[in-house]
JSON list of C-alpha atoms in Angstrom, two decimals:
[
{"chain": "A", "resi": 15, "resn": "MET", "atom": "CA", "xyz": [92.69, 75.68, 30.50]},
{"chain": "A", "resi": 16, "resn": "SER", "atom": "CA", "xyz": [91.76, 76.37, 26.68]},
{"chain": "A", "resi": 17, "resn": "SER", "atom": "CA", "xyz": [90.97, 79.80, 24.79]},
{"chain": "A", "resi": 18, "resn": "LYS", "atom": "CA", "xyz": [88.62, 78.56, 22.83]},
{"chain": "A", "resi": 19, "resn": "PRO", "atom": "CA", "xyz": [85.33, 78.73, 23.58]},
{"chain": "A", "resi": 20, "resn": "SER", "atom": "CA", "xyz": [83.27, 75.79, 25.34]},
{"chain": "A", "resi": 21, "resn": "SER", "atom": "CA", "xyz": [80.15, 74.55, 23.28]},
{"chain": "A", "resi": 22, "resn": "PRO", "atom": "CA", "xyz": [77.35, 73.43, 25.00]},
{"chain": "A", "resi": 23, "resn": "THR", "atom": "CA", "xyz": [78.30, 69.49, 24.61]},
{"chain": "A", "resi": 24, "resn": "GLN", "atom": "CA", "xyz": [81.27, 69.47, 26.20]},
{"chain": "A", "resi": 25, "resn": "LEU", "atom": "CA", "xyz": [79.94, 71.80, 29.65]},
{"chain": "A", "resi": 26, "resn": "ALA", "atom": "CA", "xyz": [77.18, 68.72, 29.94]},
{"chain": "A", "resi": 27, "resn": "ARG", "atom": "CA", "xyz": [80.12, 66.52, 29.22]},
{"chain": "A", "resi": 28, "resn": "LEU", "atom": "CA", "xyz": [82.57, 67.94, 32.25]},
{"chain": "A", "resi": 29, "resn": "GLU", "atom": "CA", "xyz": [78.68, 68.46, 34.44]},
{"chain": "A", "resi": 30, "resn": "LYS", "atom": "CA", "xyz": [78.35, 64.84, 33.94]},
{"chain": "A", "resi": 31, "resn": "GLN", "atom": "CA", "xyz": [82.21, 64.03, 35.17]},
{"chain": "A", "resi": 32, "resn": "LYS", "atom": "CA", "xyz": [81.33, 66.81, 38.07]},
{"chain": "A", "resi": 33, "resn": "ILE", "atom": "CA", "xyz": [77.94, 64.30, 38.85]},
{"chain": "A", "resi": 34, "resn": "ALA", "atom": "CA", "xyz": [79.86, 61.06, 38.48]},
{"chain": "A", "resi": 35, "resn": "SER", "atom": "CA", "xyz": [82.56, 61.95, 40.67]},
{"chain": "A", "resi": 36, "resn": "THR", "atom": "CA", "xyz": [81.00, 63.13, 43.89]},
{"chain": "A", "resi": 37, "resn": "GLU", "atom": "CA", "xyz": [78.02, 60.34, 43.62]},
{"chain": "A", "resi": 38, "resn": "GLY", "atom": "CA", "xyz": [80.98, 58.15, 43.53]},
{"chain": "A", "resi": 39, "resn": "ALA", "atom": "CA", "xyz": [82.99, 59.47, 46.51]},
{"chain": "A", "resi": 40, "resn": "LYS", "atom": "CA", "xyz": [79.51, 59.35, 48.49]},
{"chain": "A", "resi": 41, "resn": "ALA", "atom": "CA", "xyz": [79.03, 55.87, 47.62]},
{"chain": "A", "resi": 42, "resn": "MET", "atom": "CA", "xyz": [82.86, 55.10, 48.58]},
{"chain": "A", "resi": 43, "resn": "ALA", "atom": "CA", "xyz": [81.89, 56.13, 51.67]},
{"chain": "A", "resi": 44, "resn": "ASP", "atom": "CA", "xyz": [78.63, 54.36, 52.16]},
{"chain": "A", "resi": 45, "resn": "ARG", "atom": "CA", "xyz": [80.35, 51.43, 50.94]},
{"chain": "A", "resi": 46, "resn": "GLN", "atom": "CA", "xyz": [83.63, 51.97, 54.19]},
{"chain": "A", "resi": 47, "resn": "ALA", "atom": "CA", "xyz": [80.67, 52.91, 56.44]},
{"chain": "A", "resi": 48, "resn": "SER", "atom": "CA", "xyz": [79.32, 49.43, 55.90]},
{"chain": "A", "resi": 49, "resn": "ALA", "atom": "CA", "xyz": [82.29, 47.51, 55.78]},
{"chain": "A", "resi": 50, "resn": "ILE", "atom": "CA", "xyz": [82.91, 49.15, 59.45]},
{"chain": "A", "resi": 51, "resn": "ALA", "atom": "CA", "xyz": [79.54, 48.34, 60.76]},
{"chain": "A", "resi": 52, "resn": "VAL", "atom": "CA", "xyz": [79.99, 44.95, 59.19]},
{"chain": "A", "resi": 53, "resn": "ARG", "atom": "CA", "xyz": [83.72, 44.12, 61.32]},
{"chain": "A", "resi": 54, "resn": "LYS", "atom": "CA", "xyz": [82.27, 45.82, 64.27]},
{"chain": "A", "resi": 55, "resn": "ASN", "atom": "CA", "xyz": [79.74, 43.69, 64.56]},
{"chain": "A", "resi": 56, "resn": "MET", "atom": "CA", "xyz": [81.43, 40.54, 63.77]},
{"chain": "A", "resi": 57, "resn": "GLU", "atom": "CA", "xyz": [83.57, 41.65, 66.45]},
{"chain": "A", "resi": 58, "resn": "ARG", "atom": "CA", "xyz": [80.53, 41.94, 68.71]},
{"chain": "A", "resi": 59, "resn": "LEU", "atom": "CA", "xyz": [79.39, 38.08, 67.85]},
{"chain": "A", "resi": 60, "resn": "ARG", "atom": "CA", "xyz": [82.49, 36.46, 68.13]},
{"chain": "A", "resi": 61, "resn": "ALA", "atom": "CA", "xyz": [83.19, 37.73, 71.71]},
{"chain": "A", "resi": 62, "resn": "LEU", "atom": "CA", "xyz": [79.43, 36.75, 72.65]},
{"chain": "A", "resi": 63, "resn": "ARG", "atom": "CA", "xyz": [80.55, 33.11, 71.05]},
{"chain": "A", "resi": 64, "resn": "MET", "atom": "CA", "xyz": [83.99, 33.28, 73.16]},
{"chain": "A", "resi": 65, "resn": "ALA", "atom": "CA", "xyz": [82.20, 34.16, 76.28]},
{"chain": "A", "resi": 66, "resn": "LYS", "atom": "CA", "xyz": [79.33, 31.19, 75.60]},
{"chain": "A", "resi": 67, "resn": "GLU", "atom": "CA", "xyz": [81.94, 28.86, 75.15]},
{"chain": "A", "resi": 68, "resn": "ALA", "atom": "CA", "xyz": [84.76, 29.87, 78.13]},
{"chain": "A", "resi": 69, "resn": "GLU", "atom": "CA", "xyz": [81.23, 29.13, 80.06]},
{"chain": "A", "resi": 70, "resn": "GLU", "atom": "CA", "xyz": [80.21, 26.25, 79.00]},
{"chain": "A", "resi": 71, "resn": "ALA", "atom": "CA", "xyz": [83.90, 25.03, 79.05]},
{"chain": "A", "resi": 72, "resn": "ALA", "atom": "CA", "xyz": [83.94, 25.91, 82.81]},
{"chain": "A", "resi": 73, "resn": "HIS", "atom": "CA", "xyz": [80.42, 24.00, 83.60]},
{"chain": "A", "resi": 74, "resn": "ALA", "atom": "CA", "xyz": [81.48, 20.91, 81.49]},
{"chain": "A", "resi": 75, "resn": "PRO", "atom": "CA", "xyz": [81.34, 17.50, 83.04]},
{"chain": "A", "resi": 76, "resn": "ALA", "atom": "CA", "xyz": [84.62, 16.08, 83.41]},
{"chain": "A", "resi": 77, "resn": "VAL", "atom": "CA", "xyz": [85.48, 13.83, 80.31]},
{"chain": "A", "resi": 78, "resn": "ALA", "atom": "CA", "xyz": [87.55, 10.59, 80.64]},
{"chain": "A", "resi": 79, "resn": "PRO", "atom": "CA", "xyz": [90.83, 10.21, 79.64]},
{"chain": "A", "resi": 80, "resn": "SER", "atom": "CA", "xyz": [90.31, 8.95, 76.24]},
{"chain": "A", "resi": 81, "resn": "GLY", "atom": "CA", "xyz": [91.55, 5.44, 75.90]},
{"chain": "A", "resi": 82, "resn": "LYS", "atom": "CA", "xyz": [90.65, 1.70, 75.73]},
{"chain": "A", "resi": 83, "resn": "LYS", "atom": "CA", "xyz": [87.58, 1.14, 77.76]},
{"chain": "A", "resi": 84, "resn": "LYS", "atom": "CA", "xyz": [87.48, -1.89, 80.24]},
{"chain": "A", "resi": 85, "resn": "LYS", "atom": "CA", "xyz": [85.05, -3.97, 79.77]},
{"chain": "A", "resi": 86, "resn": "THR", "atom": "CA", "xyz": [83.12, -4.95, 82.64]},
{"chain": "A", "resi": 87, "resn": "GLY", "atom": "CA", "xyz": [80.93, -7.40, 81.76]},
{"chain": "A", "resi": 88, "resn": "ALA", "atom": "CA", "xyz": [82.11, -11.53, 82.08]},
{"chain": "A", "resi": 89, "resn": "LYS", "atom": "CA", "xyz": [83.58, -12.59, 78.73]},
{"chain": "A", "resi": 90, "resn": "LYS", "atom": "CA", "xyz": [82.60, -15.39, 77.59]},
{"chain": "A", "resi": 91, "resn": "ALA", "atom": "CA", "xyz": [83.70, -19.06, 77.48]},
{"chain": "A", "resi": 92, "resn": "LYS", "atom": "CA", "xyz": [85.08, -20.19, 74.54]},
{"chain": "A", "resi": 93, "resn": "ALA", "atom": "CA", "xyz": [83.76, -22.48, 72.18]},
{"chain": "A", "resi": 94, "resn": "PRO", "atom": "CA", "xyz": [85.49, -26.11, 72.73]},
{"chain": "A", "resi": 95, "resn": "PRO", "atom": "CA", "xyz": [87.26, -27.39, 69.23]},
{"chain": "A", "resi": 96, "resn": "LEU", "atom": "CA", "xyz": [84.80, -29.92, 67.24]},
{"chain": "A", "resi": 97, "resn": "SER", "atom": "CA", "xyz": [86.90, -32.87, 68.08]},
{"chain": "A", "resi": 98, "resn": "GLU", "atom": "CA", "xyz": [86.28, -32.38, 72.09]},
{"chain": "A", "resi": 99, "resn": "TRP", "atom": "CA", "xyz": [82.34, -31.53, 71.37]},
{"chain": "A", "resi": 100, "resn": "LEU", "atom": "CA", "xyz": [81.65, -34.63, 69.56]},
{"chain": "A", "resi": 101, "resn": "ALA", "atom": "CA", "xyz": [83.49, -36.72, 71.80]},
{"chain": "A", "resi": 102, "resn": "SER", "atom": "CA", "xyz": [81.30, -35.48, 74.50]},
{"chain": "A", "resi": 103, "resn": "GLN", "atom": "CA", "xyz": [78.06, -35.91, 72.53]},
{"chain": "A", "resi": 104, "resn": "LYS", "atom": "CA", "xyz": [79.28, -39.50, 72.05]},
{"chain": "A", "resi": 105, "resn": "ASP", "atom": "CA", "xyz": [79.79, -39.57, 75.96]},
{"chain": "A", "resi": 106, "resn": "THR", "atom": "CA", "xyz": [76.58, -38.54, 76.77]},
{"chain": "A", "resi": 107, "resn": "GLY", "atom": "CA", "xyz": [74.68, -40.91, 74.82]},
{"chain": "A", "resi": 108, "resn": "ARG", "atom": "CA", "xyz": [73.87, -39.65, 71.58]},
{"chain": "A", "resi": 109, "resn": "ALA", "atom": "CA", "xyz": [74.32, -40.89, 68.48]},
{"chain": "A", "resi": 110, "resn": "SER", "atom": "CA", "xyz": [76.31, -39.77, 65.68]}
]
């Protein structure tokens, strides 16, 4: 330190620096504690979610393999060409 006598301004500045330093250290400790608490909570929630998903997967009904679904209904008959339709209409006595 210097051998000069400290002025009241310098003493006040040093006191403010000490206070700011201690408050800063407290704030950092609070911030770190808060971050740890958040990570623990996230870990707990993740474990709960994974347990729930595993339980749901165990009780889920079996799913058919994905692929083309087979149609069970009868296929529609293909419409005859126009010329055949007109000929059948002529044969039934309809006028054209």
